[in-house]
Amino acid sequence: MSYVTPPTEVKETRRRRLLLNGKSGSRKTTAVLTSPRPIAVLNYPGELGWDTIPDGDPDVYKRVWAEDAGKRLKAADIIKAVEGEALEIIASGKYRSLWMEGLHHFVSFCLDDVTDGAYLRGDEFEPRQYGLAYRMVFDHIARMSNTNVPVVGWTCWAEMKAERGKRPGERQDDIPKKVLSALPGQLPHQIMGRFSVMLYQALQVRKDKSGVPAKNARGETIQDAVWHTRQHGDVLCAGLKGPAAVIERIPTIIPADYTALEQAWAEAESTSTKEAAQ
């Protein structure tokens, strides 16, 4: 490894390295398909969201893990196969967006690899091995990010997790819980710095002008998928990196749509530039 001068487009490219967190059923895969096309979607082994990706769309290339019946691969072999597939997609130069779905599954394989299978067997292992797995995950993210694909993103489950470690004499149940990436140990906190765009996706009840929940023809309450762009309330797994004068002008909640994100960012940049010139 050595230092090099980054390409001139690195600023824009970094802004399009994303982690999209959300609970199961929050329509993350649907939101992924709003990214610039053509799009490649690679599912980590164990991820099942590919059912919502339409077949026959020439602008969407999906790759799904298919394990040979009766053949159990080691975690290291799975990791190697996943990275090989991703790098092949990147090398093709065909896609404006690459999304890798189910980062939480990949993390499990990294932990299983460094613990010689103890993690997925449910056996005990040395706590220091968490750090080795974290490094594998960070290196993987870096390899996928340091490419010429304009948009590279990951999806990950989200869940309520302890906001901090347990203090002396404190019960585990007394520790405040927040919405974080559904990853083991301290990884939900450490992974935040690896992306310039970190979003939390959730479903929000649509309301009319008088604040009454909107309903469809069947009388069911309509819910829209939205992105939380920064930490607030119980949400910790969100945040944007960029000039403070720009980031502070981007709404906390926007539609779960890549175009909406780019539009909000462009408007914030324009407003910031105009105010700076006054």
Coordinates of C-alpha atoms in Angstrom, one line a residue, residues 5 27 42 46-47 53 67 71 80-81 89 94 99 102 155-156 161-162 170 196 200 202 222 227 230 238 269:
T5 CA -3.2 11.5 -5.6
R27 CA -39.0 -1.2 1.2
L42 CA -25.6 -8.1 -5.6
G46 CA -28.7 -15.1 3.1
E47 CA -30.3 -12.0 1.8
I53 CA -36.5 -6.8 -8.0
E67 CA -25.5 -22.6 -2.8
K71 CA -22.1 -28.7 -0.2
K80 CA -13.9 -14.7 -1.8
A81 CA -16.8 -15.6 -4.1
I89 CA -19.4 -6.2 -12.0
K94 CA -21.5 -1.1 -17.4
W99 CA -25.8 -2.0 -4.5
G102 CA -27.6 -7.4 3.4
T155 CA -28.3 -2.1 2.7
C156 CA -28.4 -3.3 6.3
K161 CA -29.6 -1.6 20.3
A162 CA -27.9 -0.3 23.4
E170 CA -25.9 -0.8 35.9
S196 CA -20.5 9.8 3.3
Y200 CA -32.3 5.2 7.9
A202 CA -38.8 3.7 7.7
I222 CA -51.3 4.4 3.2
W227 CA -35.3 8.5 4.5
R230 CA -29.4 12.7 10.3
A238 CA -28.1 8.2 9.9
E269 CA -25.6 23.7 -2.2

